[in-house]
């Protein structure tokens, strides 16, 4: 049996009043593929994420997660999805464990299974021994690790990350970038990573460049370089977005 | 997707809300101080100024403190309902509401669970308040009254929480909330039977009387008042139940991504 496409976006449009935020977007992400969604601020990345997670609703276009339509089969589609939002969504006054237990409860996991999965994911990120600490006591990098662990607890097929490394120091950023790329490679997980930081792109990644609500390029790093006739992804990005601030 | 999933999610949401409440001690204390000041300062001061004639469920003359206790219970729940919705606006701005909204359960169920969680917190506050009042000999006629009042508290808490939820679905920013608090909490509280009985309001103004009579908060207070005296106030029960259903349906529509707040924030 073929594994279904992790994410399929067809002719997706969205407007804020008269202002078009997304204009007929089309792309697909296969399992095991790490796709970097690059775009300057205001390109439409967060709007796209809100539509994929069904926080917004669009009348134009179609979104499917692992073969499930987000409008008609919302719950089945959302069950396949793990999300790390741009802003931290952890409860500061609760411990790491309490935050993660909340998430497993929302996904209907029993106590035993929850504990097992929490241990697995926290150990992978070297956070298991800090499980009883309050989130408030953790630094930004560690909080992000907890959020990534949380997004993986229910074993999603597609992981969405909305600029997860913003505000982190270089080593913390690198840890997270490496970990997510490992997940795609080892667990066959599809990843859609929104970023405006060019250095987070790995040579094997797929890249989508979004600008003013339109896709300017979509392909492997090499394909994008060829398309733009540039030698670095930074130059390609600048050319495609006509020098918009990255 | 099965019943167990719903069950676990609901308890997850309630447990989180209770844990948050217990860890935020200031919130607990401030929730108690407000009605206690009304009880021990306001009510004591007005005891002699306001004469309360015998009216159901009271069968004898009562102290003003006894009269306003159900109103203050309502006040706790009203503030708690608004506080929960305030925290939802905050959660939405800060992003943690998103975690709830992207979990694979129907939105109406998530909102209902959130509402149950808020109500559980308010009931906890009410019983602590009743305990302190009991120590000062402001008591229900018998211990059964404290049991009778539980379902009444559940319904009134749900109704006031649903109102808060509805308001939060239409408020886009935290800053806008303060105004709504003033336009909702104060009119609801003062135009009700919490502080003075309906017949007393009627003596002063027919319009005020009508407003107080149709105010769902008044009906919630009367439901609680009768329950503390082990009596079932059926009209109040029906009124509060209908108000809850209407507020809840409107809140669910408000939180629907294709109809409510999301389209307000976004577009199509």
Short mmCIF file of C-alpha atoms in Angstrom, two decimals:
data_model
loop_
_atom_site.label_atom_id
_atom_site.label_comp_id
_atom_site.label_asym_id
_atom_site.label_seq_id
_atom_site.Cartn_x
_atom_site.Cartn_y
_atom_site.Cartn_z
CA UNK A 1 0.00 0.00 0.00
CA UNK A 2 1.29 3.48 -0.87
CA UNK A 3 1.91 5.88 1.99
CA UNK A 4 -0.38 8.86 1.40
CA UNK A 5 1.07 12.30 0.76
CA UNK A 6 1.66 13.92 4.14
CA UNK A 7 0.41 17.35 3.09
CA UNK A 8 -1.31 18.41 -0.06
CA UNK A 9 -2.28 22.03 -0.70
CA UNK A 10 -4.30 22.84 -3.81
CA UNK A 11 -5.29 26.27 -5.08
CA UNK A 12 -5.36 27.72 -1.59
CA UNK A 13 -6.26 31.38 -1.25
CA UNK A 14 -7.01 33.53 1.77
CA UNK A 15 -7.75 37.21 2.29
CA UNK A 16 -7.86 39.59 5.22
CA UNK A 17 -10.68 41.79 4.01
CA UNK A 18 -9.53 43.00 0.62
CA UNK A 19 -5.88 42.20 1.26
CA UNK A 20 -4.88 38.88 -0.26
CA UNK A 21 -2.62 36.97 2.13
CA UNK A 22 -2.35 33.78 0.07
CA UNK A 23 -2.97 33.54 -3.65
CA UNK A 24 -3.59 30.14 -5.25
CA UNK A 25 -0.95 28.18 -3.37
CA UNK A 26 -0.10 24.65 -4.52
CA UNK A 27 2.44 22.23 -3.07
CA UNK A 28 2.87 18.74 -1.65
CA UNK A 29 5.05 17.22 1.04
CA UNK A 30 5.96 13.53 1.00
CA UNK A 31 6.67 11.44 4.12
CA UNK A 32 10.29 11.76 5.23
CA UNK A 33 10.66 15.10 3.46
CA UNK A 34 11.87 18.17 5.30
CA UNK A 35 10.47 21.28 3.63
CA UNK A 36 11.63 24.74 4.58
CA UNK A 37 9.06 27.42 3.97
CA UNK A 38 11.06 30.57 3.49
CA UNK A 39 9.61 34.01 3.24
CA UNK A 40 10.10 37.51 4.54
CA UNK A 41 7.87 38.81 7.33
CA UNK A 42 4.31 39.17 6.09
CA UNK A 43 4.80 36.67 3.26
CA UNK A 44 1.83 34.60 4.46
CA UNK A 45 3.65 31.83 6.37
CA UNK A 46 1.66 32.15 9.59
CA UNK A 47 -1.60 32.46 7.67
CA UNK A 48 -0.79 29.24 5.85
CA UNK A 49 -0.10 27.53 9.18
CA UNK A 50 -3.37 28.79 10.62
CA UNK A 51 -5.21 27.32 7.65
CA UNK A 52 -3.44 23.96 7.88
CA UNK A 53 -4.24 23.75 11.60
CA UNK A 54 -7.84 24.85 10.93
CA UNK A 55 -7.58 27.90 13.15
CA UNK A 56 -8.72 29.82 10.09
CA UNK A 57 -11.07 28.63 7.45
CA UNK A 58 -10.74 29.28 3.77
CA UNK A 59 -13.36 29.03 1.05
CA UNK A 60 -10.88 28.85 -1.79
CA UNK A 61 -8.75 25.74 -2.19
CA UNK A 62 -8.16 22.40 -0.59
CA UNK A 63 -5.93 21.09 2.21
CA UNK A 64 -5.35 17.39 2.85
CA UNK A 65 -3.29 15.85 5.64
CA UNK A 66 -2.35 12.21 5.03
CA UNK A 67 -5.31 11.90 2.69
CA UNK A 68 -7.80 13.52 5.08
CA UNK A 69 -9.52 16.72 4.06
CA UNK A 70 -9.07 19.36 6.76
CA UNK A 71 -12.62 20.70 6.37
CA UNK A 72 -14.57 17.49 5.99
CA UNK A 73 -12.41 15.13 8.08
CA UNK A 74 -11.02 17.69 10.51
CA UNK A 75 -10.41 15.40 13.47
CA UNK A 76 -8.78 12.61 11.48
CA UNK A 77 -6.56 15.17 9.80
CA UNK A 78 -5.61 16.91 13.06
CA UNK A 79 -4.76 13.56 14.69
CA UNK A 80 -1.93 13.25 12.14
CA UNK A 81 -0.53 16.65 12.92
CA UNK A 82 2.08 17.86 15.40
CA UNK A 83 2.57 21.60 15.75
CA UNK A 84 5.13 23.92 17.29
CA UNK A 85 3.81 27.46 17.16
CA UNK A 86 5.90 30.57 16.91
CA UNK A 87 4.87 31.83 20.32
CA UNK A 88 5.41 29.54 23.25
CA UNK A 89 2.24 27.67 24.12
CA UNK A 90 3.39 26.07 27.36
CA UNK A 91 1.84 26.75 30.71
CA UNK A 92 4.55 28.58 32.66
CA UNK A 93 3.23 27.68 36.12
CA UNK A 94 3.03 23.96 35.44
CA UNK A 95 5.86 21.46 35.25
CA UNK A 96 7.24 19.90 32.07
CA UNK A 97 5.45 16.67 32.93
CA UNK A 98 2.12 18.39 33.64
CA UNK A 99 2.29 20.23 30.34
CA UNK A 100 3.00 17.04 28.45
CA UNK A 101 0.34 15.07 30.32
CA UNK A 102 -2.18 17.72 29.31
CA UNK A 103 -1.29 17.16 25.68
CA UNK A 104 -1.52 13.36 25.89
CA UNK A 105 -4.93 13.72 27.57
CA UNK A 106 -6.13 15.90 24.70
CA UNK A 107 -5.04 13.15 22.34
CA UNK A 108 -6.83 10.51 24.38
CA UNK A 109 -3.72 8.64 25.56
CA UNK A 110 -3.91 6.60 28.75
CA UNK A 111 -1.57 7.08 31.70
CA UNK A 112 0.77 4.19 30.94
CA UNK A 113 1.15 5.01 27.27
CA UNK A 114 1.56 8.72 28.10
CA UNK A 115 4.36 8.08 30.56
CA UNK A 116 6.16 5.86 28.10
CA UNK A 117 5.93 8.33 25.25
CA UNK A 118 6.88 11.27 27.46
CA UNK A 119 9.98 9.42 28.65
CA UNK A 120 10.94 8.48 25.07
CA UNK A 121 10.61 11.97 23.69
CA UNK A 122 12.19 13.77 26.64
CA UNK A 123 15.14 11.38 26.68
CA UNK A 124 15.74 12.00 22.99
CA UNK A 125 16.06 15.69 23.79
CA UNK A 126 18.01 15.22 27.03
CA UNK A 127 15.18 16.71 29.06
CA UNK A 128 13.92 13.72 31.01
CA UNK A 129 15.75 14.61 34.22
CA UNK A 130 14.11 18.03 34.16
CA UNK A 131 10.58 16.72 33.85
CA UNK A 132 9.43 17.98 37.26
CA UNK A 133 10.71 21.52 36.80
CA UNK A 134 8.31 24.32 36.10
CA UNK A 135 8.45 25.74 32.57
CA UNK A 136 9.20 29.15 34.05
CA UNK A 137 12.53 27.79 35.34
CA UNK A 138 13.68 26.66 31.88
CA UNK A 139 15.56 28.79 29.38
CA UNK A 140 14.19 29.52 25.89
CA UNK A 141 16.04 26.65 24.22
CA UNK A 142 14.81 24.10 26.73
CA UNK A 143 11.25 25.36 26.47
CA UNK A 144 11.43 24.86 22.73
CA UNK A 145 12.71 21.33 23.24
CA UNK A 146 9.71 20.61 25.46
CA UNK A 147 7.39 21.97 22.79
CA UNK A 148 8.97 19.78 20.15
CA UNK A 149 8.73 16.75 22.44
CA UNK A 150 5.08 17.59 23.05
CA UNK A 151 4.32 17.89 19.34
CA UNK A 152 5.69 14.36 18.82
CA UNK A 153 3.97 12.55 21.69
CA UNK A 154 1.05 11.28 19.61
CA UNK A 155 3.39 10.22 16.77
CA UNK A 156 2.20 12.60 14.08
CA UNK A 157 2.91 12.01 10.40
CA UNK A 158 3.40 15.70 9.71
CA UNK A 159 5.27 18.11 11.95
CA UNK A 160 4.62 21.84 11.49
CA UNK A 161 7.10 24.28 12.96
CA UNK A 162 6.42 28.00 12.79
CA UNK A 163 9.75 29.77 13.24
CA UNK A 164 10.65 27.68 16.29
CA UNK A 165 14.18 29.02 16.66
CA UNK A 166 13.37 32.72 16.84
CA UNK A 167 15.11 34.32 19.80
CA UNK A 168 17.33 31.33 20.58
CA UNK A 169 21.11 31.36 20.86
CA UNK A 170 23.19 29.64 18.17
CA UNK A 171 23.83 26.28 19.95
CA UNK A 172 20.15 25.92 20.91
CA UNK A 173 19.10 26.71 17.36
CA UNK A 174 21.54 24.19 15.95
CA UNK A 175 20.32 21.47 18.33
CA UNK A 176 16.74 21.97 17.23
CA UNK A 177 17.56 22.14 13.52
CA UNK A 178 19.59 18.91 13.79
CA UNK A 179 16.93 17.12 15.81
CA UNK A 180 14.13 17.94 13.38
CA UNK A 181 16.19 16.86 10.37
CA UNK A 182 16.97 13.59 12.16
CA UNK A 183 13.25 13.03 12.74
CA UNK A 184 12.52 13.40 9.04
CA UNK A 185 15.34 11.06 8.07
CA UNK A 186 14.94 8.38 10.75
CA UNK A 187 11.21 8.38 11.43
CA UNK A 188 10.00 9.07 7.90
CA UNK A 189 8.19 12.09 9.25
CA UNK A 190 7.18 14.92 6.96
CA UNK A 191 8.25 18.33 8.22
CA UNK A 192 7.09 21.77 7.19
CA UNK A 193 9.33 24.36 8.80
CA UNK A 194 8.52 28.03 8.38
CA UNK A 195 11.54 30.24 8.75
CA UNK A 196 13.13 33.43 7.63
CA UNK A 197 16.58 32.19 8.63
CA UNK A 198 18.38 30.95 5.55
CA UNK A 199 21.06 29.06 7.47
CA UNK A 200 18.50 26.54 8.69
CA UNK A 201 18.34 24.98 5.21
CA UNK A 202 20.17 21.66 4.77
CA UNK A 203 21.42 20.58 1.32
CA UNK A 204 18.85 17.73 1.09
CA UNK A 205 15.88 19.88 2.08
CA UNK A 206 13.05 20.96 -0.09
CA UNK A 207 12.53 24.66 -0.21
CA UNK A 208 9.42 26.72 -0.83
CA UNK A 209 9.90 30.45 -1.17
CA UNK A 210 6.78 32.41 -0.35
CA UNK A 211 6.50 36.11 -0.97
CA UNK A 212 3.44 38.37 -0.82
CA UNK A 213 1.19 35.32 -0.67
CA UNK A 214 2.58 33.64 -3.76
CA UNK A 215 4.98 30.74 -4.20
CA UNK A 216 8.08 32.01 -5.99
CA UNK A 217 10.00 28.71 -6.00
CA UNK A 218 9.36 25.13 -4.96
CA UNK A 219 11.89 22.31 -5.21
CA UNK A 220 15.10 20.88 -3.84
CA UNK A 221 17.88 23.26 -2.90
CA UNK A 222 19.64 22.49 -6.20
CA UNK A 223 16.49 23.07 -8.22
CA UNK A 224 15.95 26.45 -6.59
CA UNK A 225 19.57 27.42 -7.21
CA UNK A 226 19.25 26.37 -10.84
CA UNK A 227 15.99 28.25 -11.26
CA UNK A 228 17.47 31.45 -9.97
CA UNK A 229 20.94 31.01 -11.44
CA UNK A 230 22.55 31.58 -8.07
CA UNK A 231 25.09 29.66 -6.04
CA UNK A 232 23.73 30.09 -2.51
CA UNK A 233 20.25 29.79 -1.13
CA UNK A 234 20.63 33.25 0.36
CA UNK A 235 21.21 34.78 -3.08
CA UNK A 236 18.34 32.74 -4.49
CA UNK A 237 16.07 33.96 -1.72
CA UNK A 238 17.09 37.58 -2.23
CA UNK A 239 16.55 37.32 -5.95
CA UNK A 240 13.14 35.72 -5.59
CA UNK A 241 11.94 38.16 -2.99
CA UNK A 242 13.64 41.08 -4.68
CA UNK A 243 15.79 41.85 -1.69
CA UNK A 244 13.02 41.77 0.89
CA UNK A 245 14.42 41.63 4.39
CA UNK A 246 15.12 38.00 5.29
CA UNK B 1 -11.98 8.43 18.34
CA UNK B 2 -13.91 6.91 21.24
CA UNK B 3 -15.63 7.75 24.48
CA UNK B 4 -12.42 7.16 26.43
CA UNK B 5 -10.68 9.79 24.35
CA UNK B 6 -13.39 12.34 25.23
CA UNK B 7 -13.28 11.34 28.88
CA UNK B 8 -9.50 11.67 29.14
CA UNK B 9 -9.47 14.97 27.30
CA UNK B 10 -12.19 16.41 29.51
CA UNK B 11 -10.37 15.43 32.70
CA UNK B 12 -7.13 16.70 31.22
CA UNK B 13 -8.70 20.13 30.70
CA UNK B 14 -10.37 20.20 34.13
CA UNK B 15 -7.22 18.96 35.87
CA UNK B 16 -5.09 21.62 34.17
CA UNK B 17 -7.49 24.38 35.19
CA UNK B 18 -7.59 23.20 38.83
CA UNK B 19 -3.79 22.87 38.98
CA UNK B 20 -3.40 26.34 37.52
CA UNK B 21 -5.84 27.72 40.05
CA UNK B 22 -4.11 26.08 42.99
CA UNK B 23 -0.69 27.28 41.89
CA UNK B 24 -1.95 30.84 41.44
CA UNK B 25 -2.55 31.62 45.09
CA UNK B 26 -3.13 35.33 44.54
CA UNK B 27 -6.04 34.51 42.24
CA UNK B 28 -7.55 32.26 44.90
CA UNK B 29 -7.19 34.85 47.63
CA UNK B 30 -8.50 37.75 45.55
CA UNK B 31 -11.47 35.66 44.46
CA UNK B 32 -12.35 35.21 48.14
CA UNK B 33 -11.52 38.66 49.44
CA UNK B 34 -14.04 40.41 47.19
CA UNK B 35 -17.20 38.63 48.43
CA UNK B 36 -15.90 38.52 52.00
CA UNK B 37 -15.55 42.32 52.04
CA UNK B 38 -19.09 42.60 50.77
CA UNK B 39 -20.26 40.19 53.43
CA UNK B 40 -18.41 41.54 56.45
CA UNK B 41 -18.20 45.22 55.61
CA UNK B 42 -20.99 46.15 53.22
CA UNK B 43 -23.64 43.82 54.61
CA UNK B 44 -22.78 44.60 58.22
CA UNK B 45 -23.00 48.33 57.50
CA UNK B 46 -26.30 48.04 55.68
CA UNK B 47 -27.85 45.61 58.10
CA UNK B 48 -29.78 48.32 59.88
CA UNK B 49 -30.42 50.48 56.82
CA UNK B 50 -32.10 47.78 54.77
CA UNK B 51 -35.05 45.92 56.18
CA UNK B 52 -35.76 42.63 54.48
CA UNK B 53 -39.35 41.49 54.80
CA UNK B 54 -40.20 37.83 54.83
CA UNK B 55 -40.33 36.42 51.33
CA UNK B 56 -39.70 32.90 49.98
CA UNK B 57 -37.65 30.87 50.62
CA UNK B 58 -37.27 32.63 54.00
CA UNK B 59 -39.90 31.84 56.58
CA UNK B 60 -38.78 34.28 59.19
CA UNK B 61 -36.94 37.56 59.41
CA UNK B 62 -33.33 37.17 58.35
CA UNK B 63 -30.18 39.20 58.69
CA UNK B 64 -29.07 41.13 55.65
CA UNK B 65 -25.88 39.02 55.59
CA UNK B 66 -28.01 35.92 55.10
CA UNK B 67 -29.92 37.62 52.30
CA UNK B 68 -26.88 38.65 50.29
CA UNK B 69 -24.95 35.40 50.70
CA UNK B 70 -26.52 33.78 47.57
CA UNK B 71 -25.86 37.02 45.70
CA UNK B 72 -22.22 36.90 46.72
CA UNK B 73 -22.01 33.28 45.65
CA UNK B 74 -23.36 34.45 42.29
CA UNK B 75 -20.76 37.19 42.33
CA UNK B 76 -17.97 34.65 42.79
CA UNK B 77 -19.28 32.68 39.83
CA UNK B 78 -19.82 35.78 37.71
CA UNK B 79 -16.27 36.97 38.31
CA UNK B 80 -14.94 33.50 37.77
CA UNK B 81 -16.83 33.13 34.49
CA UNK B 82 -15.41 36.44 33.30
CA UNK B 83 -11.96 35.56 34.59
CA UNK B 84 -12.01 32.28 32.66
CA UNK B 85 -12.95 34.08 29.49
CA UNK B 86 -10.32 36.70 30.19
CA UNK B 87 -7.77 33.91 30.44
CA UNK B 88 -9.07 32.54 27.15
CA UNK B 89 -8.49 35.87 25.44
CA UNK B 90 -5.03 35.89 27.03
CA UNK B 91 -4.41 32.28 25.98
CA UNK B 92 -5.48 33.11 22.49
CA UNK B 93 -3.19 36.11 22.29
CA UNK B 94 -0.33 34.17 23.84
CA UNK B 95 -1.00 31.13 21.70
CA UNK B 96 -1.76 28.40 24.26
CA UNK B 97 -5.40 28.33 23.14
CA UNK B 98 -4.10 27.02 19.83
CA UNK B 99 -2.93 23.79 21.44
CA UNK B 100 -6.48 23.14 22.55
CA UNK B 101 -7.99 24.11 19.22
CA UNK B 102 -5.73 21.86 17.13
CA UNK B 103 -6.39 18.71 19.10
CA UNK B 104 -8.53 16.12 17.30
CA UNK B 105 -11.81 16.68 19.13
CA UNK B 106 -14.88 18.70 18.16
CA UNK B 107 -14.65 22.32 19.13
CA UNK B 108 -17.98 22.33 20.96
CA UNK B 109 -16.65 19.57 23.21
CA UNK B 110 -13.43 21.43 23.94
CA UNK B 111 -15.35 24.59 24.82
CA UNK B 112 -17.75 22.65 26.99
CA UNK B 113 -14.85 20.99 28.80
CA UNK B 114 -13.22 24.37 29.30
CA UNK B 115 -16.50 25.59 30.72
CA UNK B 116 -16.77 22.62 33.09
CA UNK B 117 -13.23 23.29 34.23
CA UNK B 118 -14.02 26.94 34.98
CA UNK B 119 -17.19 25.92 36.81
CA UNK B 120 -15.28 23.38 38.92
CA UNK B 121 -12.90 26.16 39.99
CA UNK B 122 -15.80 28.47 40.85
CA UNK B 123 -17.51 25.78 42.93
CA UNK B 124 -14.31 25.28 44.87
CA UNK B 125 -14.22 29.00 45.60
CA UNK B 126 -17.89 29.03 46.63
CA UNK B 127 -17.49 26.23 49.15
CA UNK B 128 -14.48 27.92 50.74
CA UNK B 129 -16.54 31.13 50.93
CA UNK B 130 -19.48 29.23 52.47
CA UNK B 131 -17.07 27.65 54.95
CA UNK B 132 -15.82 31.05 56.11
CA UNK B 133 -19.38 32.38 56.27
CA UNK B 134 -20.38 29.33 58.34
CA UNK B 135 -17.62 30.12 60.84
CA UNK B 136 -19.23 33.54 61.27
CA UNK B 137 -22.60 31.90 61.77
CA UNK B 138 -24.01 32.88 58.42
CA UNK B 139 -25.38 29.46 57.64
CA UNK B 140 -27.87 27.51 55.57
CA UNK B 141 -30.70 26.08 57.73
CA UNK B 142 -29.18 22.60 57.61
CA UNK B 143 -26.25 20.74 56.09
CA UNK B 144 -28.49 19.40 53.32
CA UNK B 145 -28.67 22.91 51.93
CA UNK B 146 -24.96 22.69 51.13
CA UNK B 147 -25.63 19.53 49.14
CA UNK B 148 -28.73 20.93 47.42
CA UNK B 149 -26.80 23.95 46.30
CA UNK B 150 -24.23 21.90 44.35
CA UNK B 151 -26.34 21.25 41.21
CA UNK B 152 -27.55 24.85 41.32
CA UNK B 153 -23.94 26.02 41.41
CA UNK B 154 -23.09 23.76 38.49
CA UNK B 155 -25.84 25.19 36.34
CA UNK B 156 -25.32 28.83 37.30
CA UNK B 157 -21.56 28.44 36.91
CA UNK B 158 -22.03 26.95 33.45
CA UNK B 159 -24.43 29.71 32.44
CA UNK B 160 -22.13 32.52 33.59
CA UNK B 161 -19.11 30.75 32.16
CA UNK B 162 -20.87 30.35 28.79
CA UNK B 163 -21.59 34.08 28.83
CA UNK B 164 -17.90 34.75 29.44
CA UNK B 165 -16.99 32.32 26.67
CA UNK B 166 -19.35 34.09 24.31
CA UNK B 167 -17.82 37.46 25.14
CA UNK B 168 -14.30 36.10 24.72
CA UNK B 169 -15.15 34.80 21.25
CA UNK B 170 -15.93 38.31 20.08
CA UNK B 171 -13.11 40.12 21.82
CA UNK B 172 -10.08 40.37 19.63
CA UNK B 173 -7.64 41.89 22.07
CA UNK B 174 -7.02 41.73 25.76
CA UNK B 175 -7.22 45.52 26.12
CA UNK B 176 -10.85 45.50 24.98
CA UNK B 177 -11.77 43.20 27.79
CA UNK B 178 -11.61 45.70 30.64
CA UNK B 179 -14.42 47.71 29.10
CA UNK B 180 -16.58 44.66 28.66
CA UNK B 181 -15.98 43.67 32.27
CA UNK B 182 -17.37 47.04 33.33
CA UNK B 183 -20.27 46.84 30.93
CA UNK B 184 -21.18 43.29 31.88
CA UNK B 185 -20.21 42.55 35.47
CA UNK B 186 -21.39 45.71 37.17
CA UNK B 187 -24.76 46.08 35.41
CA UNK B 188 -25.44 42.36 35.85
CA UNK B 189 -24.59 42.42 39.52
CA UNK B 190 -26.31 45.65 40.52
CA UNK B 191 -29.40 45.10 38.37
CA UNK B 192 -30.17 41.84 40.08
CA UNK B 193 -31.62 40.37 43.24
CA UNK B 194 -28.12 39.83 44.65
CA UNK B 195 -28.26 42.86 46.97
CA UNK B 196 -31.96 43.65 47.25
CA UNK B 197 -35.15 41.71 46.61
CA UNK B 198 -37.26 42.35 43.53
CA UNK B 199 -40.16 43.91 45.40
CA UNK B 200 -37.79 46.47 46.87
CA UNK B 201 -36.51 47.35 43.38
CA UNK B 202 -40.10 47.64 42.13
CA UNK B 203 -40.81 50.25 44.78
CA UNK B 204 -38.16 52.51 43.31
CA UNK B 205 -38.37 51.91 39.56
CA UNK B 206 -40.58 49.78 37.33
CA UNK B 207 -37.95 49.74 34.60
CA UNK B 208 -35.23 48.62 36.97
CA UNK B 209 -37.55 45.96 38.26
CA UNK B 210 -38.07 44.59 34.76
CA UNK B 211 -34.36 44.67 33.99
CA UNK B 212 -33.57 42.90 37.24
CA UNK B 213 -36.32 40.37 36.71
CA UNK B 214 -35.13 39.39 33.23
CA UNK B 215 -31.46 39.50 34.16
CA UNK B 216 -30.23 35.86 34.00
CA UNK B 217 -27.90 36.62 36.89
CA UNK B 218 -30.94 37.33 39.12
CA UNK B 219 -32.40 33.98 38.18
CA UNK B 220 -29.11 32.24 38.97
CA UNK B 221 -29.00 33.95 42.37
CA UNK B 222 -32.60 32.90 43.11
CA UNK B 223 -31.84 29.33 42.08
CA UNK B 224 -28.94 29.29 44.55
CA UNK B 225 -30.97 31.06 47.26
CA UNK B 226 -33.75 28.48 47.13
CA UNK B 227 -31.32 25.55 46.87
CA UNK B 228 -29.58 26.64 50.08
CA UNK B 229 -32.99 26.30 51.72
CA UNK B 230 -33.47 22.87 50.12
CA UNK B 231 -36.06 24.18 47.69
CA UNK B 232 -36.25 23.87 43.96
CA UNK B 233 -37.06 27.10 42.14
CA UNK B 234 -38.38 25.74 38.87
CA UNK B 235 -38.88 29.03 36.94
CA UNK B 236 -35.35 30.13 37.84
CA UNK B 237 -34.01 26.71 36.86
CA UNK B 238 -35.67 26.85 33.43
CA UNK B 239 -34.58 30.43 32.87
CA UNK B 240 -30.93 29.68 33.76
CA UNK B 241 -30.94 26.50 31.70
CA UNK B 242 -32.28 28.28 28.61
CA UNK B 243 -29.81 31.15 29.10
CA UNK B 244 -26.98 28.61 29.33
CA UNK B 245 -28.05 26.86 26.11
CA UNK B 246 -28.38 30.15 24.22
CA UNK B 247 -25.01 31.50 25.43
CA UNK B 248 -23.30 28.19 24.74
CA UNK B 249 -24.62 27.85 21.19
CA UNK B 250 -23.65 31.45 20.46
CA UNK B 251 -20.15 30.84 21.90
CA UNK B 252 -19.70 27.71 19.77
CA UNK B 253 -20.68 29.70 16.70
CA UNK B 254 -18.30 32.43 17.83
CA UNK B 255 -15.43 29.95 17.99
CA UNK B 256 -16.25 28.27 14.67
CA UNK B 257 -13.42 29.06 12.26
CA UNK B 258 -15.80 29.59 9.35
CA UNK B 259 -18.31 31.75 11.21
CA UNK B 260 -17.07 33.45 14.32
CA UNK B 261 -14.02 35.10 15.71
CA UNK B 262 -11.60 33.52 13.27
CA UNK B 263 -13.29 35.10 10.30
CA UNK B 264 -13.40 38.33 12.26
CA UNK B 265 -9.66 38.08 12.68
CA UNK B 266 -9.02 36.73 9.27
CA UNK B 267 -11.01 36.59 6.12
CA UNK B 268 -12.16 34.10 3.58
#
